[in-house]
PDB file of C-alpha atoms in Angstrom:
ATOM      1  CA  UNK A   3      84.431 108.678  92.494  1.00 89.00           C
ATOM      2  CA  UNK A   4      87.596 110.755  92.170  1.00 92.00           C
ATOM      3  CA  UNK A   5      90.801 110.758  93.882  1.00 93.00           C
ATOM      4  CA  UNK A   6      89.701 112.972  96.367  1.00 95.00           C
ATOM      5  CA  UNK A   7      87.190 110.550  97.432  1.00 97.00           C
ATOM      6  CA  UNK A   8      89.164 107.881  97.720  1.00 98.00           C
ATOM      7  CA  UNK A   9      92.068 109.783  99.865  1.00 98.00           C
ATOM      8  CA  UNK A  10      88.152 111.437 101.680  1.00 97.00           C
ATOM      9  CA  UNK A  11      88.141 107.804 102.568  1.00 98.00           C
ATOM     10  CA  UNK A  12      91.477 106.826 103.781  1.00 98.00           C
ATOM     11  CA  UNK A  13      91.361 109.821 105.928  1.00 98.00           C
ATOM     12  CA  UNK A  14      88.255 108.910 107.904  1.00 98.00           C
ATOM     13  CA  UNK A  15      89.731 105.603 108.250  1.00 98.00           C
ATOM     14  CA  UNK A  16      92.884 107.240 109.783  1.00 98.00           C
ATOM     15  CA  UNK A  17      91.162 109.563 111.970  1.00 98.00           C
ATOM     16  CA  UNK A  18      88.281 106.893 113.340  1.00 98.00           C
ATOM     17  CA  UNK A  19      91.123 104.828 113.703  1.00 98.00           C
ATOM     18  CA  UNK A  20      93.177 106.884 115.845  1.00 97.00           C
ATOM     19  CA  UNK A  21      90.261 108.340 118.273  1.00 97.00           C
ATOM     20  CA  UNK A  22      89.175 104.723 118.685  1.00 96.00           C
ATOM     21  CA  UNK A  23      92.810 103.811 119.709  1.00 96.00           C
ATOM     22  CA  UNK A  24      93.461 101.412 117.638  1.00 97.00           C
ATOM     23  CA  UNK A  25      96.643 102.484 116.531  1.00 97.00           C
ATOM     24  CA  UNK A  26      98.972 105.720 114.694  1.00 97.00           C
ATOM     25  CA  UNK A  27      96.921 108.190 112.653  1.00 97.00           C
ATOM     26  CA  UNK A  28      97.286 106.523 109.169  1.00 98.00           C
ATOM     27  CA  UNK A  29      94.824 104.986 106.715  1.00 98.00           C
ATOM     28  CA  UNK A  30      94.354 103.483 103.508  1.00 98.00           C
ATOM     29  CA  UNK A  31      92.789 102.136 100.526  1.00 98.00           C
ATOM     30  CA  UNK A  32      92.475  99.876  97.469  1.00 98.00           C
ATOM     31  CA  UNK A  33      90.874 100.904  94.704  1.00 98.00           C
ATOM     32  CA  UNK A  34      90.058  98.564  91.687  1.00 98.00           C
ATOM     33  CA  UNK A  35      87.827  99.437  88.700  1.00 97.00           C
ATOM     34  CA  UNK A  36      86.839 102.702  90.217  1.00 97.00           C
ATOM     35  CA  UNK A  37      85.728 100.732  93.886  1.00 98.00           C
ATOM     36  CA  UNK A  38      87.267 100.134  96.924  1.00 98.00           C
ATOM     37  CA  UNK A  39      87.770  96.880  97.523  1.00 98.00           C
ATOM     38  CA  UNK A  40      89.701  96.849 100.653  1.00 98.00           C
ATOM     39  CA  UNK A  41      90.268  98.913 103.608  1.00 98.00           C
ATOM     40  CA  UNK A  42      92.402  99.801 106.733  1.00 98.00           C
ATOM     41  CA  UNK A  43      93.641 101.903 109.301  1.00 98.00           C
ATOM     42  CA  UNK A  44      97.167 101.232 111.335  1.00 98.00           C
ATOM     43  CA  UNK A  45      96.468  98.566 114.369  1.00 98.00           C
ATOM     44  CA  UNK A  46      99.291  97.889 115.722  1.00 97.00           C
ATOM     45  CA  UNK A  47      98.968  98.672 118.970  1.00 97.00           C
ATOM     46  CA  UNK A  48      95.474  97.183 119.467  1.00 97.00           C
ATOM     47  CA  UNK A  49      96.618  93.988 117.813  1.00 97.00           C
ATOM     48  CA  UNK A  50      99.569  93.989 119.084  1.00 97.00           C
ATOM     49  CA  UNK A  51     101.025  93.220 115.346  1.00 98.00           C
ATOM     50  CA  UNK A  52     104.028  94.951 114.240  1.00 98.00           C
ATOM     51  CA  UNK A  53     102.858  94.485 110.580  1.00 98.00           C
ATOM     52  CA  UNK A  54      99.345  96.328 111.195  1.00 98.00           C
ATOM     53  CA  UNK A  55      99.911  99.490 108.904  1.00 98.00           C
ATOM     54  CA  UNK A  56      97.221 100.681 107.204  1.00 98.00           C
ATOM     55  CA  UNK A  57      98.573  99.469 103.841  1.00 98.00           C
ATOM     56  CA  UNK A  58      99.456  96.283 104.826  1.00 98.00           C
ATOM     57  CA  UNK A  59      95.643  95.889 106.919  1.00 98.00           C
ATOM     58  CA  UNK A  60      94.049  97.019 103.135  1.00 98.00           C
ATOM     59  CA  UNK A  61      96.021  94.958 101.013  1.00 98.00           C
ATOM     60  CA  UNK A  62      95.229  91.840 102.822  1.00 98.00           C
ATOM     61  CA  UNK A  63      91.560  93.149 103.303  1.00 98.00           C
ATOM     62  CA  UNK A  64      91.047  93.704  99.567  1.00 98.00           C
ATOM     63  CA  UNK A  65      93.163  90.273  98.638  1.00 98.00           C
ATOM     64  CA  UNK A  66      90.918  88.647 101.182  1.00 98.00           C
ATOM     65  CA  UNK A  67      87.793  89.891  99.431  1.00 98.00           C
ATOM     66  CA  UNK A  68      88.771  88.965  95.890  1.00 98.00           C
ATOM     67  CA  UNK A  69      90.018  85.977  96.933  1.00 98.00           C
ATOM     68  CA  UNK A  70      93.643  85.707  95.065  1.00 98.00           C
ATOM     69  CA  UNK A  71      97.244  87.505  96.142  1.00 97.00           C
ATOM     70  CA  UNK A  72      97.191  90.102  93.031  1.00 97.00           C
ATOM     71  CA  UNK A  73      96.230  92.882  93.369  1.00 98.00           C
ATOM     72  CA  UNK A  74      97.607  94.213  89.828  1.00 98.00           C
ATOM     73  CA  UNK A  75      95.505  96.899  87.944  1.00 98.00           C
ATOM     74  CA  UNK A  76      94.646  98.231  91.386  1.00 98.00           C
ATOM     75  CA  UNK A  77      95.443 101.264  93.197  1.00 98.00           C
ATOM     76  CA  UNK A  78      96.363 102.127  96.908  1.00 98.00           C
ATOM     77  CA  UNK A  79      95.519 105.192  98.395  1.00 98.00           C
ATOM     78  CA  UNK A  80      97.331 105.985 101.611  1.00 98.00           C
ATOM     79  CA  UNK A  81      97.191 108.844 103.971  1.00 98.00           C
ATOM     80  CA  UNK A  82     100.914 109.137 104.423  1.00 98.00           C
ATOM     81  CA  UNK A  83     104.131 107.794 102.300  1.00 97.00           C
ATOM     82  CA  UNK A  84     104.508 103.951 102.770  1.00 98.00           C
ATOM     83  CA  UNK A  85     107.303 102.691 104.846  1.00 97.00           C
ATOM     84  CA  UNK A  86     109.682 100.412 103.644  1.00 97.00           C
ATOM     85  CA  UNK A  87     107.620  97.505 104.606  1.00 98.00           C
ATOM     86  CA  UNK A  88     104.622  98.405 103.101  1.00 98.00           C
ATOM     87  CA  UNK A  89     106.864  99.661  99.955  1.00 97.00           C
ATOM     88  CA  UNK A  90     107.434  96.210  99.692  1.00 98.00           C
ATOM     89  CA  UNK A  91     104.040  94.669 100.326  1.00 98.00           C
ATOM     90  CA  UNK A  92     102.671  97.149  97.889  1.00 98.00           C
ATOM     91  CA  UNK A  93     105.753  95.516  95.425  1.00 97.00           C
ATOM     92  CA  UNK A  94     104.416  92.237  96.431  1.00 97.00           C
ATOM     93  CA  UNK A  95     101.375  92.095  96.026  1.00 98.00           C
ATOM     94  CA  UNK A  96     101.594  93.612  92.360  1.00 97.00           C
ATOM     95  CA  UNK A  97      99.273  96.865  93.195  1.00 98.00           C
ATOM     96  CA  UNK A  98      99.986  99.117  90.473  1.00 97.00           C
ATOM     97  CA  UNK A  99      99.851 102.457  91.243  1.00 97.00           C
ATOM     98  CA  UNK A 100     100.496 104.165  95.084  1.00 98.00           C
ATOM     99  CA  UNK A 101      98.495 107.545  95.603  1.00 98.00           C
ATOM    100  CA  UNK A 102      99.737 109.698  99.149  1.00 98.00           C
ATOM    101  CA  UNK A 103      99.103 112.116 101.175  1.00 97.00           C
ATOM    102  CA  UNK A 104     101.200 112.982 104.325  1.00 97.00           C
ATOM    103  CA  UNK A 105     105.294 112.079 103.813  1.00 95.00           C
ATOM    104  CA  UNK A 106     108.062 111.168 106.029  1.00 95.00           C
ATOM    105  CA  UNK A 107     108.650 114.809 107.130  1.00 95.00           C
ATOM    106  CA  UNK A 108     105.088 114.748 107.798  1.00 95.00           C
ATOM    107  CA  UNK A 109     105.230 111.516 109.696  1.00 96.00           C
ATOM    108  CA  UNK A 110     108.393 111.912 111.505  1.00 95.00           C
ATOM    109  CA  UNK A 111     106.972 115.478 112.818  1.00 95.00           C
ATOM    110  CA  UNK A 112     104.308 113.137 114.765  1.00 95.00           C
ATOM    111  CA  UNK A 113     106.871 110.992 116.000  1.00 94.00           C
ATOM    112  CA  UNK A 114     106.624 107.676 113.479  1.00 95.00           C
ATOM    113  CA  UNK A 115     110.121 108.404 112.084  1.00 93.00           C
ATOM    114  CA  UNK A 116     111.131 105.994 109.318  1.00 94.00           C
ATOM    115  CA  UNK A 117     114.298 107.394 108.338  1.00 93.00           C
ATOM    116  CA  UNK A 118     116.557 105.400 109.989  1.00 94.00           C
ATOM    117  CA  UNK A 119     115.187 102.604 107.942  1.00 96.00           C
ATOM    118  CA  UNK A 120     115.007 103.849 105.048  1.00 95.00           C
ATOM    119  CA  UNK A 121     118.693 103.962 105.228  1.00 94.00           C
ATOM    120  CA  UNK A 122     119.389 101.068 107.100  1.00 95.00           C
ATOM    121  CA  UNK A 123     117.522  98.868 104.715  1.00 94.00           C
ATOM    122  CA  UNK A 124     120.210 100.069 101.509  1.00 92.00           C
ATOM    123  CA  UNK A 125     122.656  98.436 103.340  1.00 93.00           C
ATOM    124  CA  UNK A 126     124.455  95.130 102.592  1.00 91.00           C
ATOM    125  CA  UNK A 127     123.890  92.415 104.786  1.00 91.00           C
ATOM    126  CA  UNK A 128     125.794  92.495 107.985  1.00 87.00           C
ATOM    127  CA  UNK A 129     126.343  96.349 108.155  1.00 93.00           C
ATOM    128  CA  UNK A 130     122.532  96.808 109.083  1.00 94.00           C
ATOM    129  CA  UNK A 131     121.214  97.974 112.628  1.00 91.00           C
ATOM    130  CA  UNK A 132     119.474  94.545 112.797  1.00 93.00           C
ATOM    131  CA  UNK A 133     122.808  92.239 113.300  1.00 95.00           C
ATOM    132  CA  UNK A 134     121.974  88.774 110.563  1.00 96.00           C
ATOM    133  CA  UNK A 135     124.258  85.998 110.539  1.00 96.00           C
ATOM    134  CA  UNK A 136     123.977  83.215 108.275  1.00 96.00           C
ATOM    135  CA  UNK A 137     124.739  79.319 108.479  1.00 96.00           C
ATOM    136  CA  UNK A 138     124.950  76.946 106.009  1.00 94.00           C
ATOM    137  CA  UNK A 139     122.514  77.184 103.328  1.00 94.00           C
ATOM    138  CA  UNK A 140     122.365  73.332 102.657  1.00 94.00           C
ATOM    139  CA  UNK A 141     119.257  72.142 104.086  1.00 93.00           C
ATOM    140  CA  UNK A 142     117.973  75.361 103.020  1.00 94.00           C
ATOM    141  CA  UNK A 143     119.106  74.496  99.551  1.00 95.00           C
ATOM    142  CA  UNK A 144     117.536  71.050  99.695  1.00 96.00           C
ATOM    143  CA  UNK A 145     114.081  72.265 100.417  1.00 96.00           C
ATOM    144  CA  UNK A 146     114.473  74.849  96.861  1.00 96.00           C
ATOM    145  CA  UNK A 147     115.330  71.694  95.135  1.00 96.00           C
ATOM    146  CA  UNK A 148     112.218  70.010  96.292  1.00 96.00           C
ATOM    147  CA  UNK A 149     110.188  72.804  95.540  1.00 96.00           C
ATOM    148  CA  UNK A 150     111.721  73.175  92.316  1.00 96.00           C
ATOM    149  CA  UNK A 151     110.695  69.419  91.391  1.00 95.00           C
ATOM    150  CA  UNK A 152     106.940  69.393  92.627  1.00 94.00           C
ATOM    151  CA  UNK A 153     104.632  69.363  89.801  1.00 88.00           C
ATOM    152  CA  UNK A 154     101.450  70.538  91.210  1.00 88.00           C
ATOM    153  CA  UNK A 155     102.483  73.626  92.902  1.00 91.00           C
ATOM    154  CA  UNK A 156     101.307  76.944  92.722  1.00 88.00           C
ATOM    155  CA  UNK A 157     103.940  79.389  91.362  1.00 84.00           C
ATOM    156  CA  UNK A 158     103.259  82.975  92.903  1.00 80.00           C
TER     157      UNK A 158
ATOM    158  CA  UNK B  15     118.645  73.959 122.401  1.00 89.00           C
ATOM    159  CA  UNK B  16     120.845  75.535 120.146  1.00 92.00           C
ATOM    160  CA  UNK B  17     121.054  77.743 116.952  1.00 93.00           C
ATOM    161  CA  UNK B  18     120.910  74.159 114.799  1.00 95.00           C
ATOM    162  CA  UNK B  19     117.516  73.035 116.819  1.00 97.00           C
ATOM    163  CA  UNK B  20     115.705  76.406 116.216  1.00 98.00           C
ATOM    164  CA  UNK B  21     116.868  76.308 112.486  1.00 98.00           C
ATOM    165  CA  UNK B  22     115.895  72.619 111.924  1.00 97.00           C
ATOM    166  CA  UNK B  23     112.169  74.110 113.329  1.00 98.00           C
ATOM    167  CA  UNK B  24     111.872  76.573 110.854  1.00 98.00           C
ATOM    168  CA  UNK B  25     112.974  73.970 107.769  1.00 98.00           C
ATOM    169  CA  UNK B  26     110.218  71.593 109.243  1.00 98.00           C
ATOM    170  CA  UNK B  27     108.016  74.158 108.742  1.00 98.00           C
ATOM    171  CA  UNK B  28     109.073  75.396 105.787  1.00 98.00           C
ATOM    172  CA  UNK B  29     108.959  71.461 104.363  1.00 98.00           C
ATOM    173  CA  UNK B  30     105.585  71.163 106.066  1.00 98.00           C
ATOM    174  CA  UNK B  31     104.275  74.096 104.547  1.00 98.00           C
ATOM    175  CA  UNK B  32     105.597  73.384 100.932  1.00 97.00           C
ATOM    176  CA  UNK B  33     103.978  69.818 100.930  1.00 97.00           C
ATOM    177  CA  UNK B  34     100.492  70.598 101.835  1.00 96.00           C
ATOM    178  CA  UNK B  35     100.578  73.527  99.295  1.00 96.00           C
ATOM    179  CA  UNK B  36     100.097  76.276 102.289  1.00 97.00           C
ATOM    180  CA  UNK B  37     102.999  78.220  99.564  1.00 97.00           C
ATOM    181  CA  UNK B  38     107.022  78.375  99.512  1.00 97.00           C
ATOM    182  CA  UNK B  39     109.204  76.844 101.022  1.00 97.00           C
ATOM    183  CA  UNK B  40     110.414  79.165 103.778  1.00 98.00           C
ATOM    184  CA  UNK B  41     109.528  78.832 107.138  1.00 98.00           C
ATOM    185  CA  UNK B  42     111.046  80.818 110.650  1.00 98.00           C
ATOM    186  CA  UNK B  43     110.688  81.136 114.514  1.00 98.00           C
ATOM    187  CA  UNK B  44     110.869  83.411 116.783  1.00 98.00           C
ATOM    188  CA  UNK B  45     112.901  83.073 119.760  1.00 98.00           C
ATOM    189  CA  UNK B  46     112.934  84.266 123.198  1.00 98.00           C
ATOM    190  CA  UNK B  47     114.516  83.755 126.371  1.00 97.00           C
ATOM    191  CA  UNK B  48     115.873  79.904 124.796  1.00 97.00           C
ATOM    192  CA  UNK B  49     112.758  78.982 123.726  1.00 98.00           C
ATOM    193  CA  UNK B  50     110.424  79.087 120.508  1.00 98.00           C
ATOM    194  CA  UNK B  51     107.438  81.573 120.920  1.00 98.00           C
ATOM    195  CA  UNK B  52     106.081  81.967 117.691  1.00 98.00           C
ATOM    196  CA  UNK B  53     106.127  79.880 114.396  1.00 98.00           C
ATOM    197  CA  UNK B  54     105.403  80.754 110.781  1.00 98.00           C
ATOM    198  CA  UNK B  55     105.659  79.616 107.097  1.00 98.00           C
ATOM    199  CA  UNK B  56     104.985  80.963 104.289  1.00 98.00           C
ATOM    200  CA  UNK B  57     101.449  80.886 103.498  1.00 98.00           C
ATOM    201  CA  UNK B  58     100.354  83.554 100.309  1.00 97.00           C
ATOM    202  CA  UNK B  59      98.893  81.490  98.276  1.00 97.00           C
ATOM    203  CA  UNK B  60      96.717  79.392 100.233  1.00 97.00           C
ATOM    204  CA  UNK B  61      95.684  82.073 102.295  1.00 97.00           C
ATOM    205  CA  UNK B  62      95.631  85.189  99.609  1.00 97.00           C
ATOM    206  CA  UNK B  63      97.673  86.861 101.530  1.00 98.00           C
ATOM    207  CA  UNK B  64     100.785  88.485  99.488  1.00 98.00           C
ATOM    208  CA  UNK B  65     102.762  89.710 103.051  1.00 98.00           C
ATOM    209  CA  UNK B  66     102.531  86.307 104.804  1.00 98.00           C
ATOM    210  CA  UNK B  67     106.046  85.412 104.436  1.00 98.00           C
ATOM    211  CA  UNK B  68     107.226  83.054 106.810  1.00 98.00           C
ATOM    212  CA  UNK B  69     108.914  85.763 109.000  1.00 98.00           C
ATOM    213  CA  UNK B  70     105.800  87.782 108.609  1.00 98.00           C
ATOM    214  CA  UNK B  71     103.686  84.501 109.994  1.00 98.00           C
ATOM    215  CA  UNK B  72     106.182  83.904 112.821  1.00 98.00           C
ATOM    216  CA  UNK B  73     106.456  87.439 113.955  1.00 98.00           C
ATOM    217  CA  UNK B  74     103.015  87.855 114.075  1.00 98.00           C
ATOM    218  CA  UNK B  75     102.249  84.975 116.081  1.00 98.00           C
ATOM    219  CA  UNK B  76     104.921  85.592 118.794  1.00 98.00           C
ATOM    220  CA  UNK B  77     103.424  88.597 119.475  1.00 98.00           C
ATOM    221  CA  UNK B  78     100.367  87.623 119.463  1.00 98.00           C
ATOM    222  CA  UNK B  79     101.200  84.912 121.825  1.00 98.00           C
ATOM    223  CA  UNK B  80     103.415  87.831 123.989  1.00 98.00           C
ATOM    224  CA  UNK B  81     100.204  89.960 124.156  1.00 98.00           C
ATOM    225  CA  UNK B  82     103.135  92.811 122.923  1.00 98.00           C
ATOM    226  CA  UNK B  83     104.306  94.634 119.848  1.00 97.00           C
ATOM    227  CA  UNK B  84     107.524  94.285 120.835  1.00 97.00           C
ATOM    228  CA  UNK B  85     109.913  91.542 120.176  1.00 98.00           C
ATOM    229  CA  UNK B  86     112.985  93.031 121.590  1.00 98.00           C
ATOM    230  CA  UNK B  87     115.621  90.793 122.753  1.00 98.00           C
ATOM    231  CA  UNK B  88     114.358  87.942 120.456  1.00 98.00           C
ATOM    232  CA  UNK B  89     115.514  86.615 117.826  1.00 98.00           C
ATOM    233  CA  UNK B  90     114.447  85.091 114.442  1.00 98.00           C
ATOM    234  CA  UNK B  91     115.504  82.250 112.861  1.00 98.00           C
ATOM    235  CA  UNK B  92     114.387  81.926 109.399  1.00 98.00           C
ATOM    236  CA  UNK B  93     115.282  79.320 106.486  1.00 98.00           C
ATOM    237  CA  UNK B  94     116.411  82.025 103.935  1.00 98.00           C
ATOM    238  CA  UNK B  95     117.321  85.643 103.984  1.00 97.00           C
ATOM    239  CA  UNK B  96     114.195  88.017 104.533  1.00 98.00           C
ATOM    240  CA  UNK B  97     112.614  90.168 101.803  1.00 97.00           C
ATOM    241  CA  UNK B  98     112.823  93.730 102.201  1.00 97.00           C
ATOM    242  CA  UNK B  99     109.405  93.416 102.991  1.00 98.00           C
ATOM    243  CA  UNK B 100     110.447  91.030 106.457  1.00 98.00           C
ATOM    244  CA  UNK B 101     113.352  93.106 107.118  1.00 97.00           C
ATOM    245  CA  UNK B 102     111.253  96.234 107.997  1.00 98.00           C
ATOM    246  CA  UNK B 103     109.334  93.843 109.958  1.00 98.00           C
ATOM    247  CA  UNK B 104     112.139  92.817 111.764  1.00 98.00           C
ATOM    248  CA  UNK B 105     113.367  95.559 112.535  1.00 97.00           C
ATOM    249  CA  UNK B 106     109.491  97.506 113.425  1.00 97.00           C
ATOM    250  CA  UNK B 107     108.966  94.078 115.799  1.00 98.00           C
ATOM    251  CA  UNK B 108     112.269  95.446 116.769  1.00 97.00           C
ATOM    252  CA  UNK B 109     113.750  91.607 117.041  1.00 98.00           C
ATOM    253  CA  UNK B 110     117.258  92.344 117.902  1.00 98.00           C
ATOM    254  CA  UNK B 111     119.004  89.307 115.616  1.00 97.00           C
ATOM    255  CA  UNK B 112     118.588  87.602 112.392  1.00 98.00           C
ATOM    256  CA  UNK B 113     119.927  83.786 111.840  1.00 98.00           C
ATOM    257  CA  UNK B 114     119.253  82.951 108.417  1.00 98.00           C
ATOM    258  CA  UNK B 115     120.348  79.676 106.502  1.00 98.00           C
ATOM    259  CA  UNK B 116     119.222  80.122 102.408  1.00 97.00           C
ATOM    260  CA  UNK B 117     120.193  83.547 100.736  1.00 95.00           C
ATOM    261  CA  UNK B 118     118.598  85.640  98.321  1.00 95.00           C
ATOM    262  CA  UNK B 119     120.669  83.487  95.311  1.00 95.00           C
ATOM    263  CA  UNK B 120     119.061  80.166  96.300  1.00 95.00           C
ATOM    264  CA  UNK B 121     115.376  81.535  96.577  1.00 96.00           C
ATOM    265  CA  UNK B 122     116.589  83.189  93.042  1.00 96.00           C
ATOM    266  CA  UNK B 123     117.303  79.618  91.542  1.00 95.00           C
ATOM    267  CA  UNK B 124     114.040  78.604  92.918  1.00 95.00           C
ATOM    268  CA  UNK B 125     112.113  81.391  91.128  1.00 94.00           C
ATOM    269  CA  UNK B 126     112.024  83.653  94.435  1.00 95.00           C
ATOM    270  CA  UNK B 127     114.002  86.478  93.305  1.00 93.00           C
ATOM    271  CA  UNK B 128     113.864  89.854  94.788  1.00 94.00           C
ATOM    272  CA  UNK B 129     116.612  91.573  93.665  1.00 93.00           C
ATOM    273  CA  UNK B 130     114.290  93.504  91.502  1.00 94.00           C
ATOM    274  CA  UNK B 131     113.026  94.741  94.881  1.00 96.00           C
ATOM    275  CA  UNK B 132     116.176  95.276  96.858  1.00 95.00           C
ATOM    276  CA  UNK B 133     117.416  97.523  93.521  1.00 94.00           C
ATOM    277  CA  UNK B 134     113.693  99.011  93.864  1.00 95.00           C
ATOM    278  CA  UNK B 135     113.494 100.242  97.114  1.00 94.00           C
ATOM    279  CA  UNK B 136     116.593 102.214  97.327  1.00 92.00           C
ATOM    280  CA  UNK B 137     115.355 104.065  94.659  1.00 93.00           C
ATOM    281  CA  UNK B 138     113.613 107.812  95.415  1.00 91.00           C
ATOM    282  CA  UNK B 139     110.117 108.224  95.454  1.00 91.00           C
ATOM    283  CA  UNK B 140     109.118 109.074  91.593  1.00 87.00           C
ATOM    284  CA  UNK B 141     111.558 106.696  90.526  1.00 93.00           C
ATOM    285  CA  UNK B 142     110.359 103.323  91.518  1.00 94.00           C
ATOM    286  CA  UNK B 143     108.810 100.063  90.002  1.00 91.00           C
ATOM    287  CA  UNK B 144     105.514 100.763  91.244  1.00 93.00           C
ATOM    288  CA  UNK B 145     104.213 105.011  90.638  1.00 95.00           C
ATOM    289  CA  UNK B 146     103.672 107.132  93.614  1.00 96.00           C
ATOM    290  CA  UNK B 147     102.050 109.846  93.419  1.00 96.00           C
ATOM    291  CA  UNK B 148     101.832 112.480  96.250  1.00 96.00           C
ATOM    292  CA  UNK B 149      98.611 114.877  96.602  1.00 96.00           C
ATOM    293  CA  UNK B 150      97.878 117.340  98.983  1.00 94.00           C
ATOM    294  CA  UNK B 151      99.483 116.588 102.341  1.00 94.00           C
ATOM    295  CA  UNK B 152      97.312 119.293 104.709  1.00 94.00           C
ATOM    296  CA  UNK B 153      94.615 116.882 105.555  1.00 93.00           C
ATOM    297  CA  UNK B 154      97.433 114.158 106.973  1.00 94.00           C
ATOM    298  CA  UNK B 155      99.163 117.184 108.892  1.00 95.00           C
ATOM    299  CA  UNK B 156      96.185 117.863 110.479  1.00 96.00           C
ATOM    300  CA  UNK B 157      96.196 114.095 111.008  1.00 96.00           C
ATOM    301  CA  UNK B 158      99.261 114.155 112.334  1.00 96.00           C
ATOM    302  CA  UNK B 159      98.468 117.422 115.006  1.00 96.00           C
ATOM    303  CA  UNK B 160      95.608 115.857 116.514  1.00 96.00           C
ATOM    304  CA  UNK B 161      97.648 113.251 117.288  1.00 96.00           C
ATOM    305  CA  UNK B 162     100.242 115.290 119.050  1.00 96.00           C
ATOM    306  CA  UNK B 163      97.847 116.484 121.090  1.00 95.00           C
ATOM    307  CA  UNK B 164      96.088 113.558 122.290  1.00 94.00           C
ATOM    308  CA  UNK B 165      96.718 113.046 125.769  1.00 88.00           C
ATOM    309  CA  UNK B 166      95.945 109.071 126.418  1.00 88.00           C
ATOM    310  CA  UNK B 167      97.832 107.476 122.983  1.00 91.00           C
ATOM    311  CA  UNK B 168     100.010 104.313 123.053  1.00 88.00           C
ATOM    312  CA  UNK B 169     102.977 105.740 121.727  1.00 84.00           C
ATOM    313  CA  UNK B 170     105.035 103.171 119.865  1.00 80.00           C
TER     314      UNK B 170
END
């Protein structure tokens, strides 16, 4: 299978997923040692999660069916540019290489504009549209040194 | 309650969580209306799931407890300072505050650091950690139309 097929793939799951109304018009895909191993299309609205992207829905798919939370040496296909949340999940969960399709222009056009967040999300700490205050950090602390003591833990 | 009860929540969980080996030791609510209507801690490793970060967890259960994907007005209370990864979720769940207690320094010392992701994500496309590589974007424009014309989408 070839790129093409792959991205073939993440754009039926996009398109079955919007006529079905699950969610926005976006799919995706991860690929490891020339399979897909995971799959999604955006669900937020028929979940009712927030987090249901496409890319997040396939990265937990394909962790789910490998059983284990790296997904390094694979690659995601996506029908559009990842937002900054999935940019991070992607980061997280070690996939290697991102392959897209659609980008923000694209996405914005159709109304999922993730511009203001893309800037937003370069700023410091209490200068973002999402107001954060902190308190003190010394329980918080506490539970780091406990965590940094336990000897049967498993380091991720 | 107050801002102290809803954080002491969140550090139960995020103590709970730790000690039965569920993953870190983070944990968060989600508050509405002056009382708790969603919980979370972080669970990766036991559930090989790289984007269940505490927030992640907590926001995804409020909602689904809300029936909504929308968490305006609320707001989340969460033992350290989210990830860029629960920051976008924040702000897509469109909570409108952030009380945090830990910052990115003490999950740092405890061998949580994601500075290599805040510097990351700023970056431009083509530039980043991870490679991104864009293909042909017609086939997620047409995406993208036949969305603009459906007539009976959830809009969100």
């Amino acid at each position: 299978m070839t790129d093409d097929d792959f991205m073939q793939r993440a754009i039926d799951l996009a398109r079955a997923g919007m006529r079905k109304k699950a969610g926005g018009p976006f799919g995706a895909v991860v690929v490891k040692d020339g399979a897909i191993v995971g799959e999604g299309s955006n669900c937020v609205t028929s979940k009712n999660d927030p987090t249901a992207h496409a890319e997040i829905q396939a990265i937990r798919h394909a962790c789910e069916k490998l059983g284990t939370f790296s997904l390094e040496g694979a690659t995601l296909y996506t029908t559009c540019e990842p937002c900054p949340m999935c940019y991070a999940a992607i980061f997280w969960s070690r996939v290697s290489e991102v392959v897209f399709a659609g980008d923000r222009k694209g996405a914005a056009r159709a109304g999922f504009d993730d511009n203001i967040l893309w800037d937003d999300i370069a700023k410091p700490v209490g200068t973002r549209e999402r107001p954060m205050r902190k308190v003190s950090d010394k329980v918080a602390n506490a539970l780091f040194d406990e965590w940094l003591t336990m000897v049967d833990k498993t380091p991720y």
